[in-house]
XYZ file of C-alpha atoms in Angstrom:
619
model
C -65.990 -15.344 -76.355
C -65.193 -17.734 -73.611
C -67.652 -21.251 -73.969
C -70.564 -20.922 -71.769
C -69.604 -24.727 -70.802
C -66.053 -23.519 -69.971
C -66.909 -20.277 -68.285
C -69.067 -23.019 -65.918
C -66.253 -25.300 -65.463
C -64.021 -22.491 -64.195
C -66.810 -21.093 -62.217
C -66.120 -24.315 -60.075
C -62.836 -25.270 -60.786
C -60.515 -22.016 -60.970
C -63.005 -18.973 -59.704
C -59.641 -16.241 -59.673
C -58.779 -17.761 -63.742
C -62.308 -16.770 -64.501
C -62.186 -13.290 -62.414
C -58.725 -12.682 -64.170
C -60.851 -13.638 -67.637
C -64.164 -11.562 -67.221
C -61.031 -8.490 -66.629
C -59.040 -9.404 -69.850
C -62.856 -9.301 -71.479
C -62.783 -5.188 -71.184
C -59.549 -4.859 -72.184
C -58.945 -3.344 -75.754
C -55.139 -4.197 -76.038
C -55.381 -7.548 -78.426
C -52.581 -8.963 -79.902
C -53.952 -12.293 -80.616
C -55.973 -13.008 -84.004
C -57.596 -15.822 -84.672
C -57.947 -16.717 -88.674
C -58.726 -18.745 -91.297
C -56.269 -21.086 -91.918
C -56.343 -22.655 -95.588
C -57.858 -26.509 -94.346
C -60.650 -24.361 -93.170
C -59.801 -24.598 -88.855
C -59.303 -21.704 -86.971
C -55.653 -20.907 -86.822
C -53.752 -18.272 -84.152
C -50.856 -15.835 -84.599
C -49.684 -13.076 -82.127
C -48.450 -9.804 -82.418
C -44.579 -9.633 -81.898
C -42.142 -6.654 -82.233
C -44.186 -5.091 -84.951
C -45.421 -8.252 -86.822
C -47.690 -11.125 -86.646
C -46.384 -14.844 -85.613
C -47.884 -17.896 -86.251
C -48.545 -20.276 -83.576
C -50.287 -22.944 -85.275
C -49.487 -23.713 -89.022
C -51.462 -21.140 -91.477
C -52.288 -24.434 -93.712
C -53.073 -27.571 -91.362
C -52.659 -26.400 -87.729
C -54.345 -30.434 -87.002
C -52.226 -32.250 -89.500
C -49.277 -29.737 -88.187
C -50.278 -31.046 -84.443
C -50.276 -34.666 -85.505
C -46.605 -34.604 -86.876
C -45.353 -32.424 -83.724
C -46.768 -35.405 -81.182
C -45.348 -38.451 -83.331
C -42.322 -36.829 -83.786
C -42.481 -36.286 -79.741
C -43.325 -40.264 -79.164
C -41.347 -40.389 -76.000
C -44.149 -38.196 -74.704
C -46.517 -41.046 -74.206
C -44.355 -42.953 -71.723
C -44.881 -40.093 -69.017
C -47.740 -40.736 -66.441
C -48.445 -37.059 -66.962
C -47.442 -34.540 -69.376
C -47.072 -31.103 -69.064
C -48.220 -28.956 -72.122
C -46.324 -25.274 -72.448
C -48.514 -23.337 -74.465
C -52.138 -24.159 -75.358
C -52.857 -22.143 -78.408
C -56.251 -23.487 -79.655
C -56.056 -26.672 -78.144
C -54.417 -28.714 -81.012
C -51.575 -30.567 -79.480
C -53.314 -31.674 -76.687
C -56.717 -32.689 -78.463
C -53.922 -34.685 -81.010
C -51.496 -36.175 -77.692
C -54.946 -37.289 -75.971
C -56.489 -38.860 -78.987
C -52.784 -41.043 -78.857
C -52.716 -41.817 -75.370
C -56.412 -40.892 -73.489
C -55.007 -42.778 -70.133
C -52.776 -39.954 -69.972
C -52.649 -36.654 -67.684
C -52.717 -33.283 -68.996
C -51.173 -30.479 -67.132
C -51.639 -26.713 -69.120
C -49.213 -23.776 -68.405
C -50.346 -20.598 -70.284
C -48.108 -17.836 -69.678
C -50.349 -15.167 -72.028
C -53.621 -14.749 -70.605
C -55.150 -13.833 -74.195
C -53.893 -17.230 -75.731
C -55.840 -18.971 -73.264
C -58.992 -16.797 -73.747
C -58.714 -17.859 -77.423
C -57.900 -21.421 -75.835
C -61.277 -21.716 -73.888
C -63.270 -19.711 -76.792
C -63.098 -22.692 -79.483
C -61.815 -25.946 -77.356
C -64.423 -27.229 -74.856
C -62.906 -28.388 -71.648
C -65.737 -31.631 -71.155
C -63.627 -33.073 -74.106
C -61.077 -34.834 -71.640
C -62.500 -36.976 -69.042
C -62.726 -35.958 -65.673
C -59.035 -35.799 -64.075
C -57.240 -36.358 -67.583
C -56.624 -32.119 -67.636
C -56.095 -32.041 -64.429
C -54.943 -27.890 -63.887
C -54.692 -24.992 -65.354
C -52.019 -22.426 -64.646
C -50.748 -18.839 -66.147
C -48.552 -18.465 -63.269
C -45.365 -19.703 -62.972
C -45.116 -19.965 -58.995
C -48.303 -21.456 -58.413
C -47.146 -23.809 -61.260
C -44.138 -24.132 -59.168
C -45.666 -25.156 -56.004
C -48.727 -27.268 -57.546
C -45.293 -29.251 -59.300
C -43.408 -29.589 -56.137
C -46.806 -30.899 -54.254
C -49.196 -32.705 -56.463
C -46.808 -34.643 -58.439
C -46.844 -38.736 -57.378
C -43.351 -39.867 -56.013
C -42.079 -42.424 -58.828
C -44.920 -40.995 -61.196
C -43.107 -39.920 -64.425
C -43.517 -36.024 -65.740
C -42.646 -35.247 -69.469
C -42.792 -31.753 -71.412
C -44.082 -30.229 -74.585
C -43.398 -26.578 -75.238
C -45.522 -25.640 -78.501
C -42.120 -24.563 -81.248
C -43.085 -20.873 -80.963
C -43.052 -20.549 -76.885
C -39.476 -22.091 -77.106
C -38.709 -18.836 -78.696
C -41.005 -16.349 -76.999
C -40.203 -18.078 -73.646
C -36.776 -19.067 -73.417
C -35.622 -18.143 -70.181
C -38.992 -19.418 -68.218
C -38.465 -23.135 -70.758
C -35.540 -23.083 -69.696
C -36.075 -22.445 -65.709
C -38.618 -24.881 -66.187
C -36.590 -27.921 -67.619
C -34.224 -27.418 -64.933
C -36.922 -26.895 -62.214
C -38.150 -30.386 -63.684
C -34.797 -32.380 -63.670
C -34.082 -31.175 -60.162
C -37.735 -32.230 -59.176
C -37.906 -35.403 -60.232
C -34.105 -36.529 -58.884
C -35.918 -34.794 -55.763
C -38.177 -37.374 -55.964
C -36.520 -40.088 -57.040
C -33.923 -39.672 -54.329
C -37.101 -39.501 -51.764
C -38.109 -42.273 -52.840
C -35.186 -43.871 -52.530
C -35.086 -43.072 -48.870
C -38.179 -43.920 -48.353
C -37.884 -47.652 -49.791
C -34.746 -47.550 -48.089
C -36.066 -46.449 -44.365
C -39.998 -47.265 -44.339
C -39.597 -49.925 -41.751
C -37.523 -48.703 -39.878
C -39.770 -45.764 -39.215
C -42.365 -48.236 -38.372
C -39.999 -50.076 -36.381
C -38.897 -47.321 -34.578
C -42.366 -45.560 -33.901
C -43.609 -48.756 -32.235
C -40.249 -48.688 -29.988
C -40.527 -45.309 -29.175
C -44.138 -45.344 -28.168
C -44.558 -45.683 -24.866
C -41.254 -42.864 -24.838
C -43.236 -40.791 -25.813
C -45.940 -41.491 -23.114
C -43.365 -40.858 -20.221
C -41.827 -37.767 -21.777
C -43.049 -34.075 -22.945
C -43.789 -32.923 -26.602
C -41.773 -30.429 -27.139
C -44.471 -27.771 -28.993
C -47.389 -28.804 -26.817
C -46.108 -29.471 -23.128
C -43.324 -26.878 -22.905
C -43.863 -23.351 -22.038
C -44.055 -21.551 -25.134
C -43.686 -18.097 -23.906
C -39.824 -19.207 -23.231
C -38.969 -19.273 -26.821
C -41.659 -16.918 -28.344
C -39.683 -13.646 -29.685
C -36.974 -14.855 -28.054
C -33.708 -15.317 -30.470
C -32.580 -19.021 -31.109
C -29.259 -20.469 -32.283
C -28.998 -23.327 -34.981
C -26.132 -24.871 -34.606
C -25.518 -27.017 -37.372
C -22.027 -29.107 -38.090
C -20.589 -27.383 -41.087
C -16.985 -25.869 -41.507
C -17.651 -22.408 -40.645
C -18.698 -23.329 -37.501
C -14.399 -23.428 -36.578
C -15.108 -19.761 -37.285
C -17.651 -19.030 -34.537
C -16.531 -21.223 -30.980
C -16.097 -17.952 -28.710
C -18.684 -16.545 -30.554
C -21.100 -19.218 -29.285
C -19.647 -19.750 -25.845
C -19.918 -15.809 -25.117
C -23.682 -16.331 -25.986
C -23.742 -19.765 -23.854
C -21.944 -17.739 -21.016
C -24.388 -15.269 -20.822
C -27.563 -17.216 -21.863
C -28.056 -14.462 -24.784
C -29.900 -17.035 -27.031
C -30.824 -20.290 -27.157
C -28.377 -22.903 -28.476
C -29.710 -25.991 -30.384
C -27.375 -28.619 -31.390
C -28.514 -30.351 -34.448
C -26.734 -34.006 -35.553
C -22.882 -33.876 -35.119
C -22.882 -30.492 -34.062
C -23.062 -31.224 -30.663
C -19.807 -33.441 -30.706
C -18.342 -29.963 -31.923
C -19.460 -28.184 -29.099
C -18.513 -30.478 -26.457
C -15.079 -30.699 -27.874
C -15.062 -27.295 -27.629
C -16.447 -26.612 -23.662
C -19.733 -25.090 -24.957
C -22.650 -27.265 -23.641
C -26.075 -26.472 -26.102
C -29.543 -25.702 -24.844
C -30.660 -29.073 -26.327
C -29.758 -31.328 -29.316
C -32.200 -32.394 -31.598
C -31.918 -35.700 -33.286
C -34.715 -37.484 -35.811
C -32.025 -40.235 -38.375
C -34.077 -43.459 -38.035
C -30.969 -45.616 -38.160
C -29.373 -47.869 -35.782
C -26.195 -46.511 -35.520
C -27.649 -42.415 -34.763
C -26.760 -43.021 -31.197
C -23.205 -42.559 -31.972
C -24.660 -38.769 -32.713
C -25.250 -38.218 -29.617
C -23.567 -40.311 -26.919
C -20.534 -37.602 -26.517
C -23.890 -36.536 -23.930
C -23.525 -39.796 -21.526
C -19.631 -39.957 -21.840
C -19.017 -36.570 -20.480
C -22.193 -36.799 -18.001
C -23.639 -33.615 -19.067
C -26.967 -34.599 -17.519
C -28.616 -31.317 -17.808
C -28.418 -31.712 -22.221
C -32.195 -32.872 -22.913
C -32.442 -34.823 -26.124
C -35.533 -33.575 -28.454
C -36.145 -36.914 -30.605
C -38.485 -37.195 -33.246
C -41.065 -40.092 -33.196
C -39.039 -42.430 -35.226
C -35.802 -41.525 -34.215
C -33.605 -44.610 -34.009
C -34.998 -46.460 -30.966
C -31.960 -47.438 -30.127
C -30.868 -43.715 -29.418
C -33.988 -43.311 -27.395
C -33.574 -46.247 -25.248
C -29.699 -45.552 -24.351
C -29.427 -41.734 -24.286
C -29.439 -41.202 -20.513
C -30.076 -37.894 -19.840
C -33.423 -35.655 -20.136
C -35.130 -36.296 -23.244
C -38.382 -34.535 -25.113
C -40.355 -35.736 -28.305
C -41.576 -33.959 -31.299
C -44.197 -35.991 -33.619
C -42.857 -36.333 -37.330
C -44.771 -37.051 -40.697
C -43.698 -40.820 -40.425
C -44.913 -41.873 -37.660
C -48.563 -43.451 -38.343
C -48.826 -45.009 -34.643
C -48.557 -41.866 -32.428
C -50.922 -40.078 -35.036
C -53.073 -42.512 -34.935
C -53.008 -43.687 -31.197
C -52.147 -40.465 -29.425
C -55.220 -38.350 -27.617
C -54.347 -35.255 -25.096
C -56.757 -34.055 -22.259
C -57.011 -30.808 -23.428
C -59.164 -31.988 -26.828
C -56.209 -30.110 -28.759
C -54.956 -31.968 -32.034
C -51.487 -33.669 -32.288
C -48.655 -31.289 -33.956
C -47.478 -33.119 -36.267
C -43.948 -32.044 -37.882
C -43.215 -32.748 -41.645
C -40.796 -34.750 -42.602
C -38.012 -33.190 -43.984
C -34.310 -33.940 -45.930
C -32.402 -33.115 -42.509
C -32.238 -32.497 -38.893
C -31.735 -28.923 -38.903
C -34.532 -28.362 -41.093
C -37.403 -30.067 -38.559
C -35.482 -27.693 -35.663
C -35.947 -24.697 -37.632
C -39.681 -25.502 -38.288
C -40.213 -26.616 -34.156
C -38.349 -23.079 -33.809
C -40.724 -21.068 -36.129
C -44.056 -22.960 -34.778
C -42.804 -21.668 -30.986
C -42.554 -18.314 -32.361
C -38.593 -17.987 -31.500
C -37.422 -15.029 -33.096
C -34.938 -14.024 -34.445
C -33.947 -17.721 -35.761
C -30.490 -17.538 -36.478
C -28.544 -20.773 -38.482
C -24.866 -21.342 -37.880
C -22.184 -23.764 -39.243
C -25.183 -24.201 -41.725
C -22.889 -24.587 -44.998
C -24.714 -26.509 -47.184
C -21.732 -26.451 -49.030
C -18.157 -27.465 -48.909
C -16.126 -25.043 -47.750
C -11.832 -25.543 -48.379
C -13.245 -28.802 -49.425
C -14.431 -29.953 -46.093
C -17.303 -31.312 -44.364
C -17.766 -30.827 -41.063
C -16.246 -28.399 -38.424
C -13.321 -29.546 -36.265
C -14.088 -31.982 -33.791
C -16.595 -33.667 -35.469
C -14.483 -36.984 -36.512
C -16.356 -40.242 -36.854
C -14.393 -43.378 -37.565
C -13.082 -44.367 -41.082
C -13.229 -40.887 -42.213
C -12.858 -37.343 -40.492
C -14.431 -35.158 -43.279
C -10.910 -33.053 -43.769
C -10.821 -33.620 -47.860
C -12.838 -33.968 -50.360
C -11.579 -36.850 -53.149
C -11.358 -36.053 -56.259
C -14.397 -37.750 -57.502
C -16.405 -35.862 -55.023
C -15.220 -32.604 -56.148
C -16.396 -33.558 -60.255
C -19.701 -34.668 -58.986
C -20.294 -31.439 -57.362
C -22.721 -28.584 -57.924
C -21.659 -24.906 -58.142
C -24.046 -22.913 -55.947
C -23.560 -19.182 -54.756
C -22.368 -18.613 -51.119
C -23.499 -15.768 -49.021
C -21.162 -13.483 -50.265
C -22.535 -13.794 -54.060
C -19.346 -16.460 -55.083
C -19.662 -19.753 -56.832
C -19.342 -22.844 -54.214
C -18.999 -26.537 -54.060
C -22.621 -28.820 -52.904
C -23.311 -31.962 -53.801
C -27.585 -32.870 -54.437
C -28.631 -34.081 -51.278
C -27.173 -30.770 -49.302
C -28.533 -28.588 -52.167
C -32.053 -30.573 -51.455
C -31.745 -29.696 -47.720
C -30.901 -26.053 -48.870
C -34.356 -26.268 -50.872
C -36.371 -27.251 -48.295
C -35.174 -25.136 -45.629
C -35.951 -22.026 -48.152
C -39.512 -23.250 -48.589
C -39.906 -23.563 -44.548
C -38.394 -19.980 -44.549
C -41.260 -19.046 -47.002
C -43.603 -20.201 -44.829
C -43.137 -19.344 -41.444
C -44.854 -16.528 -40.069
C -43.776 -14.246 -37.561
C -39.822 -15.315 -37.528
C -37.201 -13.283 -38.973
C -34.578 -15.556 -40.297
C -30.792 -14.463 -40.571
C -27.859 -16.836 -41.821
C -24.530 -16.088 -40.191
C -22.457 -19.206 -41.778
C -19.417 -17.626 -43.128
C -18.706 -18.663 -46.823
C -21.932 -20.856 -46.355
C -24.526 -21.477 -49.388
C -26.855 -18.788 -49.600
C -30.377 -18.901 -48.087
C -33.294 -17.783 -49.556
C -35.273 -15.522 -46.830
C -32.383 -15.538 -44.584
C -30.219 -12.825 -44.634
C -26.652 -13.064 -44.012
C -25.070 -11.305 -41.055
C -21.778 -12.352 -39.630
C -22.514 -13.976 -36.132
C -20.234 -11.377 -34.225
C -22.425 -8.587 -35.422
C -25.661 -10.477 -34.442
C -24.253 -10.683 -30.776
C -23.892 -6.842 -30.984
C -27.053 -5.444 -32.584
C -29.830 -9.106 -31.058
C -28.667 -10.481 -28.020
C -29.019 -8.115 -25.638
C -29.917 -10.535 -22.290
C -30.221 -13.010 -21.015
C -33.663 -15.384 -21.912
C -32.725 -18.589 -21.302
C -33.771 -20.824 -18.524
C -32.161 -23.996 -17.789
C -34.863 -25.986 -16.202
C -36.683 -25.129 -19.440
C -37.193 -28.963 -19.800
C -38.563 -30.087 -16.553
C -42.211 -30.741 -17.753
C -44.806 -33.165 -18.173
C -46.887 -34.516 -20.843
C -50.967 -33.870 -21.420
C -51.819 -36.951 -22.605
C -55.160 -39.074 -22.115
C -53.493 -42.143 -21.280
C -57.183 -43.397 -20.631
C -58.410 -42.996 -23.982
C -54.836 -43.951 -25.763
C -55.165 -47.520 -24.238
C -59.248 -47.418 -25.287
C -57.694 -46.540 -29.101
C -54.835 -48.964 -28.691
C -57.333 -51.964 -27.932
C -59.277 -51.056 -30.648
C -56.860 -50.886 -33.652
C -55.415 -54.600 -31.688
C -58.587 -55.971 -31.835
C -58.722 -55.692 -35.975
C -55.423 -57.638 -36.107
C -57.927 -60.496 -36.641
C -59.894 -58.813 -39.315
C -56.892 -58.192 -41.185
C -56.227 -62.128 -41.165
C -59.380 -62.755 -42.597
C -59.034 -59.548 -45.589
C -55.610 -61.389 -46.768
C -56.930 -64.876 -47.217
C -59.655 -63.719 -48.806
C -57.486 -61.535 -51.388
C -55.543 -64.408 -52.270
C -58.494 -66.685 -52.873
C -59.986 -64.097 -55.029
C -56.595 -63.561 -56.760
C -56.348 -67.368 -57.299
C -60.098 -67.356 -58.963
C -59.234 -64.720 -60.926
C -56.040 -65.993 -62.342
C -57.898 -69.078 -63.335
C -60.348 -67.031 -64.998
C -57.660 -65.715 -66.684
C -55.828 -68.741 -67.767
C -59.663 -70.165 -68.975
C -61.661 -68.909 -72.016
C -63.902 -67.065 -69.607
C -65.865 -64.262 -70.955
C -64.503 -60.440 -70.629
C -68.078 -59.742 -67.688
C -66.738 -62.815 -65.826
C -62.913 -61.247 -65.341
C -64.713 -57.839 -64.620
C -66.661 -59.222 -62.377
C -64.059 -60.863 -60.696
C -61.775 -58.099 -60.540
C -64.708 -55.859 -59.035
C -64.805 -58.277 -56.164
C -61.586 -58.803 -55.859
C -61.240 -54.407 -55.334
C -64.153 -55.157 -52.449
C -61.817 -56.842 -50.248
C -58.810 -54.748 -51.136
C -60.587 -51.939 -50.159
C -61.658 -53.331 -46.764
C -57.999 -54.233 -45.756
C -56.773 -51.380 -46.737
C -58.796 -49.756 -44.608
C -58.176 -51.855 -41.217
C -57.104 -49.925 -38.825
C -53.827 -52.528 -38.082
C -53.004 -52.609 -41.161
C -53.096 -48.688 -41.743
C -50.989 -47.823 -38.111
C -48.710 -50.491 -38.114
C -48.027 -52.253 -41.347
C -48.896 -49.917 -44.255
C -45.824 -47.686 -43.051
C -43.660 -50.167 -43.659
C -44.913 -51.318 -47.077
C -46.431 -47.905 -48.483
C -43.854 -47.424 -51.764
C -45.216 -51.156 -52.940
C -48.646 -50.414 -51.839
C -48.483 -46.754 -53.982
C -46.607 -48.590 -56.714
C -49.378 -51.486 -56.754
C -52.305 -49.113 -56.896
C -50.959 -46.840 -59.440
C -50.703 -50.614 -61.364
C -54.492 -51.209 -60.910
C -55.484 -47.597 -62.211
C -53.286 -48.025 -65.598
C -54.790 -51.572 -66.113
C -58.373 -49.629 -65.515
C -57.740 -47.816 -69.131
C -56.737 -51.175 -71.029
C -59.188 -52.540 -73.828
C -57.616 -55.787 -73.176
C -59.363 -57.395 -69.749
C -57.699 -60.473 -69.593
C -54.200 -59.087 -69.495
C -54.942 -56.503 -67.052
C -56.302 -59.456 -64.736
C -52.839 -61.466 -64.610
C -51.204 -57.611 -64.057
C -53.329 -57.751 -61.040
C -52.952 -60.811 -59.919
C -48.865 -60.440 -60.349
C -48.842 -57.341 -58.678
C -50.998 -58.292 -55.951
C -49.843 -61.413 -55.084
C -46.597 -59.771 -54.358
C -47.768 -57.038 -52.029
C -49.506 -59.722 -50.019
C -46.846 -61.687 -49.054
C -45.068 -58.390 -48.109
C -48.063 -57.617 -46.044
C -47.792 -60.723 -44.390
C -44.000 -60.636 -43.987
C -44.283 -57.166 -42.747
C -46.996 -58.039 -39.645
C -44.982 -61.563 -38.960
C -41.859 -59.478 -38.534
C -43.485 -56.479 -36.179
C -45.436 -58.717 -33.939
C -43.471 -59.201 -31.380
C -42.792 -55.648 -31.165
C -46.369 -54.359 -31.631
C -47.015 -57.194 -28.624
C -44.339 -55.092 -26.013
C -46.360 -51.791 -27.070
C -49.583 -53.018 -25.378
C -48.002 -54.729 -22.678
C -46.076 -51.502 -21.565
C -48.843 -49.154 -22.712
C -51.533 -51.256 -20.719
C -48.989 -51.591 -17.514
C -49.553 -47.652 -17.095
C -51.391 -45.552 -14.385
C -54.333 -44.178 -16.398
């Protein structure tokens, strides 16, 4: 019988578990016992093909515990650890008694185990967050993994001896789902490090952009696109297969066309002029994307830019341009108010281009959604379609080093094909936006093109024939104008400037506190007097990093060293020893502070144009 204490904590914590529980209760299919073992603990075997298996020794399931997590002693260099299999609660009373700072996370797959599991092991025995979930399903494991999980924090895995058996295949998918999550990660990280001020950079540019131009889900009529088909047109190879294709659809307005990255230097080249092209690469150099647009003088192309597109592209692109609001920008989310009361639509951010135009697609209800030239994959070992050459290299070959490094995935007709990671990533994450939309039916026509989860493939020619029927586009689609309260975006503005001062104040005081503390530190001061320290010391942290300047305009550019430092001060929170986890903090703190200030030196000047040029405008 379930602990009275337990059956409480789920009562809070994990209602369906406890439904799914109080079911299993009635049931009188067992094949779990619980015994005796010969130490005198409860020990657990299950019923398998005919006979009983032990999952915990019949002798010394604790001593047998002990040995399994010394022999594991990688384990306890993981920020969190993921436990497959419970069984009565050995291994993880036995890995937390060896490392208590560290997170638990429990996967379950047999429902009975776990009863046993919450019958003789009280949950209150782990601090609050140490055993932090609680799963017998494998895809709400899945997504919990994919969205919980700390960039740069480090995962390991146990798997009790006996689930490695009974289990394989789901171990298995599991290790592999792990690896491929934490490269994920890591390479997300990466690219974070690696772009974080230029986003900032580039959503203080693009500001007042934005002010003078529409968003492109709340100022355009939506009733254009709703269950109307749209075209993806990404860059990939098999888009050489598909040019009359797309300008019989362009001729007669059948579908929308949206250009995504390179693809509209394709489509140019090729006398087929897109709907729109959609851009969102934060570097300098994404103008040379797009400026095929100006050189031709196709001034009726609009450009759809997210927030912290490259400001460079924003500023030079001359045509007609719209906005869409992306996950990195902090200073439109922040600064941005419309006259209608509605919220800001805010788009995640995403691996690449064509994945933010497929969810902008799905949230105007365009339907069907239809991707083409969306390889994913090399195809012939090539890149990108014809007429897609950039300078220093054209995409026609892969090296041979490329082709090693590669991943086999299947293609859409059920055949092994070359990817590399970060087009296998973008693969990923267009399947989970797949999952999610609502409303859209999703069909992949890229010919020899990695295969799409939740988009079926159908060859392009046949979509023509059985989807587009007439015409639905409009070309003045684009001519628009923006809802925002340009009142009460200068009243915001003014107030998040007018804590630049505050912030000032915050970062001397941190270092003086840091300074007293290292001294305290370096002194024979008493264990209360660092504490005490360090407590005020977290006072004034916690007021600048909650100043508004600091959180819309520099944070952004310094969040991977702010996470990194604040995952610091919670590990030194768990050390006995008081005086070394002062000099962590003072290291690690002293560093982020001259970033801080190196950060708001560096965007003043442009933070100073954004309220000249906001303030200039008609309210």
């Amino acid at each position: 019988m379930i602990l009275p204490e337990n059956r409480n904590a789920l009562r809070f914590r994990n209602r369906p578990l406890l439904e799914r529980l109080n079911q299993l209760a009635a049931s009188t299919d067992r094949h779990v016992r619980i015994e005796t073992a010969r130490s005198g603990q409860p020990t657990l075997k299950l019923a398998v093909d005919g006979s009983f298996q032990y999952v915990h020794s019949k002798y010394d399931p604790q001593r047998e515990a002990q040995r399994l997590i010394v022999r594991a002693h990688d384990l306890g260099q993981n920020d969190t650890v993921l436990f497959v299999g419970c069984g009565l609660g050995y291994t993880l009373r036995a890995f937390s008694a060896a490392h208590p700072d560290k997170r638990l996370i429990l996967y379950e797959p047999d429902l009975q185990v776990l009863e046993a599991f919450l019958s003789y092991c009280p949950l209150d025995q782990w601090p609050s967050g140490v055993l932090t979930a609680i799963f017998t399903d494998e895809r709400k494991l899945d997504n919990y993994l994919l969205t919980s999980i700390v960039r740069g924090q480090r995962l390991g895995l146990f798997v009790l001896p006996i689930y490695e058996r009974l289990y394989g295949p789901k171990v298995t998918r599991l290790l592999k789902q792990l690896k491929e999550m934490m490269l994920d990660k890591r390479d997300n990280l990466a690219a974070e490090a690696s772009f974080q001020k230029r986003w900032s950079i580039n959503a203080v540019r693009n500001f007042p952009a934005l002010l003078e131009t529409p968003d492109m889900l709340q100022d355009v009529d939506r009733s254009l696109f709703a269950g109307k088909p749209a075209v993806i047109v990404a860059a990939g190879p098999s888009l050489n297969a598909e040019w009359n294709n797309l300008r019989r659809i362009k001729a007669g307005g059948l579908a929308w066309l949206f250009a995504v990255g390179s693809a509209v230097k394709g489509l140019i080249n090729h006398g087929i002029a897109p709907d729109a092209v959609c851009s969102y690469d934060p570097q300098a150099h994404n103008y040379q994307v797009v400026k095929i647009v100006d050189e031709k003088g196709l001034t009726t192309i609009p450009l759809i830019f997210g927030s912290t597109v490259g400001y460079e592209t924003v500023e030079r692109f001359g045509g007609p341009k719209l906005h869409m609001i992306v996950a990195t920008d902090s200073v439109s989310t922040k600064l941005l108010r419309r006259t209608d009361g509605a919220p800001i639509t805010v788009l995640s951010d995403a691996a690449s281009i064509a994945v933010i135009a497929f969810e902008m697609l799905s949230l105007l209800r365009a339907d069907p959604i239809i991707l083409a030239g969306q390889n994913l994959a090399y195809l012939h070992n090539q890149y990108y379609a014809q007429g897609i050459a950039y300078k220093g290299w054209n995409g026609a070959t892969l090296s041979e080093a490329q082709q090693q490094n590669a991943l086999k995935v299947k293609d859409v007709y059920g055949n092994d094909v070359l990817t590399k990671h970060n087009l296998n990533m973008m693969r990923q994450d267009l399947e989970f936006y797949i999952r999610a939309a609502k409303g859209s039916h999703v069909i992949n026509t890229t010919k020899g093109g990695a295969a799409i989860a939740g988009a079926a493939f159908m060859p392009l020619e046949e979509v023509i024939g059985r989807f587009l029927k007439q015409k639905v586009v409009d070309p003045d689609w684009y001519r628009c104008s923006n809802h925002y309260d340009r009142k009460r975006v200068i009243a915001r503005l003014k107030n998040v400037s007018r804590t630049a001062g505050d912030l000032e104040v915050f970062l001397a005081r941190m270092v003086k506190a840091l300074k007293r503390l290292d001294e305290l530190c370096r002194q024979d001061a008493s264990p209360e007097q660092i504490r005490s320290q360090i407590a005020r010391f977290g006072k004034t942290m916690h007021k600048w990093l909650h100043n508004p300047y600091f959180n819309t305009f520099i944070l952004p550019m310094m969040k991977v060293q702010t996470e990194h430092a604040a995952k610091v001060l919670e590990q030194v929170r768990f050390s006995g020893d008081v005086r070394l986890s002062g000099r962590q903090i003072v290291a690690e703190f002293n560093k982020l502070i001259a970033v801080c200030l190196d950060n708001k030196q560096a965007l003043e000047p442009d933070v100073k144009q954004l309220e000249e040029t906001t303030y200039s405008l008609k309210e």
